[in-house]
mmCIF file of C-alpha atoms in Angstrom:
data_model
loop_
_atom_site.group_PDB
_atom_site.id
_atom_site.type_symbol
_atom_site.label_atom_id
_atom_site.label_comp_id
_atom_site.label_asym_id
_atom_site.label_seq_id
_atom_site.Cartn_x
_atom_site.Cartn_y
_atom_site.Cartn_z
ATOM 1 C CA UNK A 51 -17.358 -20.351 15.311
ATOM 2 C CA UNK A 52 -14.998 -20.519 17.890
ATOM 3 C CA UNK A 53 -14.596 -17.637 20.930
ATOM 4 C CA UNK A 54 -11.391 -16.433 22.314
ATOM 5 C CA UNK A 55 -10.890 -17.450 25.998
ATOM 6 C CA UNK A 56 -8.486 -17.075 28.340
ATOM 7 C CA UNK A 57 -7.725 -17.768 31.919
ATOM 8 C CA UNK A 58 -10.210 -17.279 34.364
ATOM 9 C CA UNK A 59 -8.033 -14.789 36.557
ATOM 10 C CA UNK A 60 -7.213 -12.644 33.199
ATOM 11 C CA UNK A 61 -10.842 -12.474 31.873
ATOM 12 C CA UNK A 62 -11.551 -11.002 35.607
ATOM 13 C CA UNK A 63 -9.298 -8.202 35.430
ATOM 14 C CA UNK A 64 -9.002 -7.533 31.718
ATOM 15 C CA UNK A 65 -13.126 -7.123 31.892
ATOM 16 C CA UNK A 66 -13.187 -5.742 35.598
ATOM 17 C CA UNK A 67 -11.162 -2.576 34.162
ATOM 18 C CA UNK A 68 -12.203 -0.393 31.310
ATOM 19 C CA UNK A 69 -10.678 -0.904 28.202
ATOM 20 C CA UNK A 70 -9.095 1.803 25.951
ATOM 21 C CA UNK A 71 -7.276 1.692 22.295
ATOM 22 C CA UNK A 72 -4.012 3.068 21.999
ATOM 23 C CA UNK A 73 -2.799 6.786 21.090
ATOM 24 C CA UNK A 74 -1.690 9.986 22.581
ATOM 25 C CA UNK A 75 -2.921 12.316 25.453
ATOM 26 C CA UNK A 76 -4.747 15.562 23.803
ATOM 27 C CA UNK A 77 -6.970 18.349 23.685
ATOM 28 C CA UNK A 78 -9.882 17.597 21.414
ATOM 29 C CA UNK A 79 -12.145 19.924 19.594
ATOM 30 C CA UNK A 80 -14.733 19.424 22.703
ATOM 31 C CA UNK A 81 -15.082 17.198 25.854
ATOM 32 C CA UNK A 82 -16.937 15.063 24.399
ATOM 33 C CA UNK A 83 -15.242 14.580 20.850
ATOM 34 C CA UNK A 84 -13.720 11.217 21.636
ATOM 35 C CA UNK A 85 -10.143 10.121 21.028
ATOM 36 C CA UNK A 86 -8.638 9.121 17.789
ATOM 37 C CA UNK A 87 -5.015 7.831 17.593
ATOM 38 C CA UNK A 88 -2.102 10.561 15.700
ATOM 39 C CA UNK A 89 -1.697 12.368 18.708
ATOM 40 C CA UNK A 90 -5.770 12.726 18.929
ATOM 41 C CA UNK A 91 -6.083 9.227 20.703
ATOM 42 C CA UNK A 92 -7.260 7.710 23.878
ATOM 43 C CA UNK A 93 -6.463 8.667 27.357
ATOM 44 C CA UNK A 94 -3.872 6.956 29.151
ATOM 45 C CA UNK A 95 -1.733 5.787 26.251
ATOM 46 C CA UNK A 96 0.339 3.031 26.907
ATOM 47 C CA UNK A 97 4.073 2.785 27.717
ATOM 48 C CA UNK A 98 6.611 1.402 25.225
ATOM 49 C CA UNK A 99 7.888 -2.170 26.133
ATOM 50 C CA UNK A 100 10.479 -4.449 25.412
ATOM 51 C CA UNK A 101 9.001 -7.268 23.857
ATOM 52 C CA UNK A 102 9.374 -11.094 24.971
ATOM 53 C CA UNK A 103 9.417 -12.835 21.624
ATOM 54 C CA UNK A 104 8.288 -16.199 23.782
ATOM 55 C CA UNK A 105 7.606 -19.193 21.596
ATOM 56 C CA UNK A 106 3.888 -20.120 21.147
ATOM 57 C CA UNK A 107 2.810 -23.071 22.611
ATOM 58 C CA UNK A 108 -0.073 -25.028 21.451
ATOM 59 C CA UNK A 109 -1.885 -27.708 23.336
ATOM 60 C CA UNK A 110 -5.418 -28.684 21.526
ATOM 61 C CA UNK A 111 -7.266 -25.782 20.080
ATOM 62 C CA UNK A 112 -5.608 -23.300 22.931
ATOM 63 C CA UNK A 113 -2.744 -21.427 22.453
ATOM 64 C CA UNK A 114 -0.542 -19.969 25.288
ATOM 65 C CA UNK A 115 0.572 -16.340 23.945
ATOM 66 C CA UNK A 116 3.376 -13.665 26.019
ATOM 67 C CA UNK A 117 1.422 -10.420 25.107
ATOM 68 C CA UNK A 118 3.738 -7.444 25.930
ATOM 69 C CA UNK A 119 0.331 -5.287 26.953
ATOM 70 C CA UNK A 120 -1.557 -8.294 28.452
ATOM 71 C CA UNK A 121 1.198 -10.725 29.948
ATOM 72 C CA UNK A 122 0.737 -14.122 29.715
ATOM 73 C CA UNK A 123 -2.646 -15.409 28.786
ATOM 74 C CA UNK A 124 -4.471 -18.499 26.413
ATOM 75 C CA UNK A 125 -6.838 -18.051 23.375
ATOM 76 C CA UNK A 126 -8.543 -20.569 21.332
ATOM 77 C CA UNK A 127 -7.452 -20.178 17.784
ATOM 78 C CA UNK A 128 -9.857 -18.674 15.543
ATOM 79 C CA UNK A 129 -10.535 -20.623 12.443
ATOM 80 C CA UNK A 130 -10.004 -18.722 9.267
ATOM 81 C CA UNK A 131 -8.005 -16.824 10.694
ATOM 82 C CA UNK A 132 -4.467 -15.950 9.400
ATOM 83 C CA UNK A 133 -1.505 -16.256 11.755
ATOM 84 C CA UNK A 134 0.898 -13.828 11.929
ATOM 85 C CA UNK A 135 3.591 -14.612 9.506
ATOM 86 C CA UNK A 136 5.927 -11.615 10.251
ATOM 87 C CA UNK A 137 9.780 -12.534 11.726
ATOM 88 C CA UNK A 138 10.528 -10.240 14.554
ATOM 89 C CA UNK A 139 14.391 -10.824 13.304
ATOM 90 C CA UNK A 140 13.193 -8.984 10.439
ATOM 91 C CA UNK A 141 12.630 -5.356 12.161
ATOM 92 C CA UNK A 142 15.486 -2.933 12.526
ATOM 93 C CA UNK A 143 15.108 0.730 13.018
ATOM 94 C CA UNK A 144 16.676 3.492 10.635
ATOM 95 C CA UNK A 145 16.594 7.145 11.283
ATOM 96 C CA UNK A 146 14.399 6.232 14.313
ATOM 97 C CA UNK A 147 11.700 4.739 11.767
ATOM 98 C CA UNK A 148 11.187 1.161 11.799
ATOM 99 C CA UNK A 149 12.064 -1.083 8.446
ATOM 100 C CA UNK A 150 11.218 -4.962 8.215
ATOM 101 C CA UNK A 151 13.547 -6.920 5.628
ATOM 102 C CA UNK A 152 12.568 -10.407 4.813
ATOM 103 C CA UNK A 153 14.736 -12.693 2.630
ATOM 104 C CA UNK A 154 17.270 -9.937 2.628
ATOM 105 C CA UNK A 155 14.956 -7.511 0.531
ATOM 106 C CA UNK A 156 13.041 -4.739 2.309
ATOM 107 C CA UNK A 157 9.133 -5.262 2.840
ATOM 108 C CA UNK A 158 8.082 -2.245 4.348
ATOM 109 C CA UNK A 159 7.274 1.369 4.496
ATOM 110 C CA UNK A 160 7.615 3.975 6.759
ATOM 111 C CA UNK A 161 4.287 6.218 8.062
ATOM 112 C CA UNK A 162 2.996 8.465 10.508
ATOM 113 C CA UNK A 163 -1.012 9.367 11.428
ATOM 114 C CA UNK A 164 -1.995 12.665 11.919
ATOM 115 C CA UNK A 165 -5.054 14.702 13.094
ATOM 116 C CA UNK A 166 -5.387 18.632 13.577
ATOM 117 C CA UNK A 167 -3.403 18.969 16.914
ATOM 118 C CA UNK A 168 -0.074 18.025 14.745
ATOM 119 C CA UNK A 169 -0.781 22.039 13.568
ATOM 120 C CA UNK A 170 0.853 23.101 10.281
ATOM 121 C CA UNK A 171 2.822 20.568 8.596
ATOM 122 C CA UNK A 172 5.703 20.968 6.101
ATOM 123 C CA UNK A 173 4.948 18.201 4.030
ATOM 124 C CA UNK A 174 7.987 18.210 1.750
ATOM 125 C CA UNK A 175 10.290 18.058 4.996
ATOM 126 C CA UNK A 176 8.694 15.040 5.943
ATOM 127 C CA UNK A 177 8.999 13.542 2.814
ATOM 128 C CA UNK A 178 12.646 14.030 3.374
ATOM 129 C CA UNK A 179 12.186 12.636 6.472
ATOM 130 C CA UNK A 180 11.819 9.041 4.848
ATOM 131 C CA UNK A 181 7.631 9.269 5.561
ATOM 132 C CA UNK A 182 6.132 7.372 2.283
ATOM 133 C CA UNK A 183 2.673 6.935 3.918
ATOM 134 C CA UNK A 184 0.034 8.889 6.222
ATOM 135 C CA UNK A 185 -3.195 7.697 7.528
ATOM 136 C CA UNK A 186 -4.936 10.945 8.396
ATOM 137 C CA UNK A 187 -7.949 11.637 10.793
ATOM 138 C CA UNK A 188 -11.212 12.724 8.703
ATOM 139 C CA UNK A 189 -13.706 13.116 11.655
ATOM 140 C CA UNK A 190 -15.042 11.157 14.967
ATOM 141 C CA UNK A 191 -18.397 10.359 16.457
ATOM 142 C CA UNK A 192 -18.514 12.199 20.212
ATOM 143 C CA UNK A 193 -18.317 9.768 23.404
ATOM 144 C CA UNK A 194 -21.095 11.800 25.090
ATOM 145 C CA UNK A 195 -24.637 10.920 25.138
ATOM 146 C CA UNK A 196 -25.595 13.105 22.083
ATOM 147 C CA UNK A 197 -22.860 11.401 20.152
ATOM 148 C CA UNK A 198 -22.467 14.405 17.251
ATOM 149 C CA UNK A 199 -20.356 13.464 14.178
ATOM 150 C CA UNK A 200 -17.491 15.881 13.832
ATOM 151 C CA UNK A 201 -14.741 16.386 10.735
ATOM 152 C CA UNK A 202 -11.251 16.811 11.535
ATOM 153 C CA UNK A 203 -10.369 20.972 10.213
ATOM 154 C CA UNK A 204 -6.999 19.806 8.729
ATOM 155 C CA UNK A 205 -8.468 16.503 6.912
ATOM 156 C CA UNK A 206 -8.529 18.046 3.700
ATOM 157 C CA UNK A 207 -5.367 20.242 4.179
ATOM 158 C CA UNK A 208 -2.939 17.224 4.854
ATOM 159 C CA UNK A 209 -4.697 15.484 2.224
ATOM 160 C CA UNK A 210 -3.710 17.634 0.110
ATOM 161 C CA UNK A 211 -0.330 18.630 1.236
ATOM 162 C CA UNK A 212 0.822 15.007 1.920
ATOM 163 C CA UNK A 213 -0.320 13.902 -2.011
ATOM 164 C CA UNK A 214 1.747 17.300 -3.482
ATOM 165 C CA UNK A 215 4.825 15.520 -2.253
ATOM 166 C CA UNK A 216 4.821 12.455 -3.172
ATOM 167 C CA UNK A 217 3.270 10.808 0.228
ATOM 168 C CA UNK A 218 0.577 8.432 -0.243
ATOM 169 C CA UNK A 219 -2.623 9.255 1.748
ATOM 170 C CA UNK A 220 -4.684 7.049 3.758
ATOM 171 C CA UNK A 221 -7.364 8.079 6.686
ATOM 172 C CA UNK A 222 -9.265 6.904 9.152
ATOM 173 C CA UNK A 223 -12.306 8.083 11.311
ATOM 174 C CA UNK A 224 -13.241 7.600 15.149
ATOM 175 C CA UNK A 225 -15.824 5.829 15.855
ATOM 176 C CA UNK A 226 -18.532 5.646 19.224
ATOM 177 C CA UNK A 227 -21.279 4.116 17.174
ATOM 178 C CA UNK A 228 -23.392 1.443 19.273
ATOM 179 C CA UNK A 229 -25.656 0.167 16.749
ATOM 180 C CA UNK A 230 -25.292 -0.708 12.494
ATOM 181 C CA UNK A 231 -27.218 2.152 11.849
ATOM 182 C CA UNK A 232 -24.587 4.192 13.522
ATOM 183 C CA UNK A 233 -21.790 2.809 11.850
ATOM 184 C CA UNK A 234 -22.876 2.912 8.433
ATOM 185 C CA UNK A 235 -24.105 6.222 9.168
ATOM 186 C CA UNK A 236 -20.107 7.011 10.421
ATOM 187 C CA UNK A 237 -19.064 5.329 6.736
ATOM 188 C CA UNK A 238 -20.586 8.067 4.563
ATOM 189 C CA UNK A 239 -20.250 10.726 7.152
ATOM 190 C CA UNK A 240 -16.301 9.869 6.635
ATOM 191 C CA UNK A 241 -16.331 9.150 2.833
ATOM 192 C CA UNK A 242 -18.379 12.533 2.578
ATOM 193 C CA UNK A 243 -15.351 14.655 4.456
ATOM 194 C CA UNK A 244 -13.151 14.114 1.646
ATOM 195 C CA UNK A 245 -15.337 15.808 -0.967
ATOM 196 C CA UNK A 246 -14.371 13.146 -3.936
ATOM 197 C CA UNK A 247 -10.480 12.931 -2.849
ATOM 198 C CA UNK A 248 -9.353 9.565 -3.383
ATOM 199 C CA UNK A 249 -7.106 7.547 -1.069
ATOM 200 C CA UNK A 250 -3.827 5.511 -1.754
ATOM 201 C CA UNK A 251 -4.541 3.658 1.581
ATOM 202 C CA UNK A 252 -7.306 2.608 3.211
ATOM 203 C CA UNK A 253 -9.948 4.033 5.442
ATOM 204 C CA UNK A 254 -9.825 2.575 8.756
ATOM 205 C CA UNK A 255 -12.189 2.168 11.437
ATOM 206 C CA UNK A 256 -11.280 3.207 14.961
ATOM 207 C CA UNK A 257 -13.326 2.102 17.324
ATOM 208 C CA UNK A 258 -12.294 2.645 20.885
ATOM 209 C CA UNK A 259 -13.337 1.877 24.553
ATOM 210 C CA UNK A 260 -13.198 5.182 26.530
ATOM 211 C CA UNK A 261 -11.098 5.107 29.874
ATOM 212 C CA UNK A 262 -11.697 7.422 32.767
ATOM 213 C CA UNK A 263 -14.939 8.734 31.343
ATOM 214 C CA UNK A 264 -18.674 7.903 30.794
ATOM 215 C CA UNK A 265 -19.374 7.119 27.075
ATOM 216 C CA UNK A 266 -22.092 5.879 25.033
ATOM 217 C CA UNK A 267 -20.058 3.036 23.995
ATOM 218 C CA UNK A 268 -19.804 1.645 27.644
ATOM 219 C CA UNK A 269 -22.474 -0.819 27.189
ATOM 220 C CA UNK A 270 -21.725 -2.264 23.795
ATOM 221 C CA UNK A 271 -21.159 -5.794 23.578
ATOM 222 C CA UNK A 272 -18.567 -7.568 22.120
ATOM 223 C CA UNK A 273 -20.852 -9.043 19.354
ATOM 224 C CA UNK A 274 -22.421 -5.784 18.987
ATOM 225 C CA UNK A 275 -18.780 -3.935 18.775
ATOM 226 C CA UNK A 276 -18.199 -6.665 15.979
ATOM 227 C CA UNK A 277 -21.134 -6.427 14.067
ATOM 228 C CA UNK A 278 -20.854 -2.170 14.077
ATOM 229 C CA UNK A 279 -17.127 -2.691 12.550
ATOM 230 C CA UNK A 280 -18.302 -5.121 9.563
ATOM 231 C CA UNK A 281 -21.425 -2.732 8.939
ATOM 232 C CA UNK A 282 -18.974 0.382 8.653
ATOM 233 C CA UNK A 283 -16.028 -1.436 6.810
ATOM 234 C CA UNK A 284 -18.738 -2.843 4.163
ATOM 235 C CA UNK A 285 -20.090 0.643 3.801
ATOM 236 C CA UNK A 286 -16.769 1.596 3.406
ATOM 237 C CA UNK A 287 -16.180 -0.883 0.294
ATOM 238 C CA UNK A 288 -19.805 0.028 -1.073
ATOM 239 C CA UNK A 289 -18.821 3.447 -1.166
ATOM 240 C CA UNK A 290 -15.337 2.386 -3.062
ATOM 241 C CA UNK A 291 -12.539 2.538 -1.060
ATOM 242 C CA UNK A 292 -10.219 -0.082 1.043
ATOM 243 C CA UNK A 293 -11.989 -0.714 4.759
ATOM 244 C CA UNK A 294 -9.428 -1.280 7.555
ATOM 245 C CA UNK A 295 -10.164 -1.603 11.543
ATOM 246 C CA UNK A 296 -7.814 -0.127 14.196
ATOM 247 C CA UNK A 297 -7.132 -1.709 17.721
ATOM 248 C CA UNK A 298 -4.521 -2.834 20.069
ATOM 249 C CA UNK A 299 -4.774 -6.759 21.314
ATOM 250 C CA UNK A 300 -6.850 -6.315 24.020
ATOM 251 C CA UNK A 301 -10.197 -5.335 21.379
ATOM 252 C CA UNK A 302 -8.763 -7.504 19.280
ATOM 253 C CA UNK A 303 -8.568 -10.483 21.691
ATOM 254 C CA UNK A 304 -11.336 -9.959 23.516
ATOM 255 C CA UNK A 305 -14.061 -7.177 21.988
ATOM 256 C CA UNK A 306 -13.914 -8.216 18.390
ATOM 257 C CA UNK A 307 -14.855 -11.675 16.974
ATOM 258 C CA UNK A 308 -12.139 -11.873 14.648
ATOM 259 C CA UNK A 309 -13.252 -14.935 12.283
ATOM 260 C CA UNK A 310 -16.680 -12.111 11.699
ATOM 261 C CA UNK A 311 -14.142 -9.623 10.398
ATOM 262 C CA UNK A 312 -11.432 -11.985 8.763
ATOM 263 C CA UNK A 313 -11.391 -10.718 5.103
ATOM 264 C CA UNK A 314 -10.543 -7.087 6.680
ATOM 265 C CA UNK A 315 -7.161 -5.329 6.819
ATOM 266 C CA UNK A 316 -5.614 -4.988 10.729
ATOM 267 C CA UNK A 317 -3.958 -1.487 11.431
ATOM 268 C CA UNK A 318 -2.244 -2.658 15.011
ATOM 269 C CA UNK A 319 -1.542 -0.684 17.686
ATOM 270 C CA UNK A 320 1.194 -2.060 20.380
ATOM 271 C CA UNK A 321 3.897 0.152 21.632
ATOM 272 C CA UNK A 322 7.314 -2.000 21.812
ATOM 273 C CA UNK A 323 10.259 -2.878 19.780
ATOM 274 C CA UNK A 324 8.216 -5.770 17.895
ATOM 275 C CA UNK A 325 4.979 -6.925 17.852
ATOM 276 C CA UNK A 326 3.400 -9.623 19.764
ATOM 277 C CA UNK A 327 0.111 -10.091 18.229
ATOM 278 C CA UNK A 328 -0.845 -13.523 17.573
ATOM 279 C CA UNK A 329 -2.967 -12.814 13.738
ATOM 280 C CA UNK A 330 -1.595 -11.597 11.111
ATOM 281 C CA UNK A 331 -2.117 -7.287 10.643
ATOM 282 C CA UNK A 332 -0.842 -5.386 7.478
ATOM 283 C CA UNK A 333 -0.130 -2.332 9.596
ATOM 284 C CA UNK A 334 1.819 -1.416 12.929
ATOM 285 C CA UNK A 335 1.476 1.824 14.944
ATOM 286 C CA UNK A 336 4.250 1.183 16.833
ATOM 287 C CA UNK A 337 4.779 4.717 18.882
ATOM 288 C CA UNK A 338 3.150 7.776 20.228
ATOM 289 C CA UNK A 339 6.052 9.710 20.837
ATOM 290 C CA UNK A 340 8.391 10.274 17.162
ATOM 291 C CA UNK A 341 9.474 12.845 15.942
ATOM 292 C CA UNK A 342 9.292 13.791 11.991
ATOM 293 C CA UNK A 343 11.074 17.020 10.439
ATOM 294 C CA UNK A 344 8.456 18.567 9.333
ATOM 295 C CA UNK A 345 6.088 18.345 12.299
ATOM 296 C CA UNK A 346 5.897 20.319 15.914
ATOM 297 C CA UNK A 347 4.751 18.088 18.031
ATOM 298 C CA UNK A 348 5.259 14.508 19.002
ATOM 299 C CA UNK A 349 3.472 12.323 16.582
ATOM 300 C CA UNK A 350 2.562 8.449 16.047
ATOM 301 C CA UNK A 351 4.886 6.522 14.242
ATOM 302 C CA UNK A 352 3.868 3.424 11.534
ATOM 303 C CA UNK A 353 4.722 0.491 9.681
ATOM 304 C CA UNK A 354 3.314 -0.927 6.716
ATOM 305 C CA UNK A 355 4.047 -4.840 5.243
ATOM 306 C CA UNK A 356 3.972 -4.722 1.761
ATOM 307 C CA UNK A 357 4.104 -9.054 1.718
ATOM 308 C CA UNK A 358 1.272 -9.283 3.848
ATOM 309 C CA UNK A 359 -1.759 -7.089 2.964
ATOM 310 C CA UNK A 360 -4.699 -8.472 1.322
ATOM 311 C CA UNK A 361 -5.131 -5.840 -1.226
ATOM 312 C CA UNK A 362 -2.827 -4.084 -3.127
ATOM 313 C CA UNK A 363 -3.450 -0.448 -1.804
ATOM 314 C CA UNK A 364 0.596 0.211 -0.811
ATOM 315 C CA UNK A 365 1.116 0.001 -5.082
#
C-alpha cells in the first residue's frame, strides 16, 4: 500500500504545526466538548480562497497538486483510489448556494449542517430558501482528558423539523476517540441519539485535530486516526445506516490512509470557489459564513454530487 509523501520542507511545517478540520468559531456546551463543523466546528476556521485550478502534473507514481489550503506540494497516488472526476467549469452559484451542471443537466443539491448554536430554525423558510439537504450534529466525544460523550439538544428537533418540510436529513457526530474501542463505542452512542429516526443521508464521522488546545487526540497516529474511522464507519453500516468521514485535505492527505478507507463516502471541507482536492468526495462544505432564511446566525453552506456518490442515499 502506498503512503502519501510530500516535500521534505512541507512535511516539516504541515507536521511542525497542529492540525485542525474546518468549521466555525463557537461556544460549545463545555470547554472541553470539542468542535464539530455547522457553526459548532474547530477553532481557527479557515479563510475563503480563490482557487488555482493548476493542471496536475504527473511524473512516476508522484503527483504535483496546487492545494488552495496547502500550496503547492507532491503525493504519491494511492492505488484504489478514485480521482476526482468533478469539472470545476461545472460550479456556478445561485441565490448564493452553489449548483454543479455537468453535460448541461444539473448534478447537485444544495445543503447546510447544523448543530444547537444555529438556535430555533424555521424549517419551511429554509426550504424556500432552495436547502434540499441537512447533515445535522447528533453528539461529540469531549477533547479533554475524561473524553465524555455528549448529544447535541436540538438533534432530534431539526430532525424532525427539517423531514416535516420536505428536507432530507443526514447527521454526523464529533469524534476524539483514540482507540477502536472508542470509536465503535462513538457509532452506537450516535445511532442511539436518534431514538429509531432514520436518515436520508448518511452519518458521518468527524474526526478532528484540536488547535490551540491540549486534547486527548494529540498523540494519535496517523494509522491509528485511520483505523478509529474504519472501526466507527463499519459500526455505522452494522448498525444500518450510510457511514461517511469528514475532513479538509490536510487529514485527508496526510492523517488518513486513504486506500484503508476507500469504499467510504468523503464529506470535504475546503473554503473557496471550487475545490482542489485531488480524490474524488461526494460532498463539499464549501463555507462557514451563509446565510439561509430561516436561520439567525451564520451557518455552513454544502454541496452534494448526485453522479458521484457510491450509494444511492441522495434518492
Amino acid at each position: 500500500m502506498k503512503r502519501i509523501i510530500c516535500l521534505s520542507l512541507v512535511l516539516a511545517v504541515l507536521f511542525g504545526a497542529v492540525l485542525t478540520g474546518c468549521g466555525s468559531k463557537n461556544n460549545q456546551n463545555s470547554s472541553n466538548n470539542g468542535s464539530a463543523s455547522a457553526n459548532s466546528g474547530s477553532e481557527g476556521s479557515q479563510s475563503s480562497q480563490t482557487a488555482t485550478d493548476a493542471p496536475v502534473q504527473a511524473t512516476g507514481g508522484k503527483v504535483h497538486i496546487q492545494d488552495n489550503v496547502l500550496g503547492d506540494i507532491w503525493i504519491t497516488e494511492l492505488e484504489g483510489v478514485e480521482r476526482n472526476k468533478l469539472d470545476n467549469i461545472g460550479f456556478s452559484t445561485e441565490n448564493g448556494l452553489k449548483v454543479y451542471t455537468e453535460n448541461g443537466s444539473k448534478a447537485s443539491m444544495a445543503g447546510i449542517d447544523v448543530s444547537y448554536n444555529c438556535g430555533n430554525i424555521d424549517w419551511k423558510k429554509v426550504k424556500e430558501a432552495g436547502i434540499d439537504f441537512v447533515m445535522v450534529r447528533l453528539g461529540g466525544r469531549g477533547y479533554g482528558d475524561e473524553g465524555s460523550l455528549y448529544s447535541d439538544e436540538k438533534a432530534l428537533e431539526y430532525i424532525n423539523g427539517a423531514k416535516q418540510n420536505g428536507i432530507k436529513v443526514g447527521g454526523y457526530f464529533f469524534s476524539q476517540a483514540t482507540t477502536n474501542d472508542e470509536a465503535v463505542e462513538e457509532a452506537k452512542y450516535a445511532v442511539s441519539t436518534l431514538n429509531g429516526l432514520k436518515l436520508d443521508f448518511p452519518l458521518a464521522y468527524d474526526w478532528e485535530i484540536i488547535k490551540d488546545d491540549n486534547a486527548r487526540t494529540d498523540g494519535v497516529s496517523s494509522a491509528q486516526a485511520t483505523e478509529c474511522a474504519k472501526a466507527f464507519c463499519d459500526e455505522i453500516k452494522n448498525q444500518g445506516f450510510t457511514p461517511m468521514i469528514y475532513s479538509p485535505s490536510k487529514e485527508l492527505y496526510f492523517k488518513y490512509d486513504l486506500a484503508r478507507l476507500k469504499d467510504i463516502d468523503i464529506w470535504y471541507c475546503e473554503y473557496a470557489e471550487v475545490p482542489s482536492f485531488y480524490y474524488q468526495f461526494s460532498m463539499w462544505q464549501y463555507s462557514d459564513h451563509g446565510k439561509v432564511d430561516g436561520i439567525d446566525t451564520e451557518v455552513d453552506l454544502n454541496i452534494c454530487f448526485t453522479n458521484v456518490a457510491q450509494y444511492n442515499f441522495f434518492y
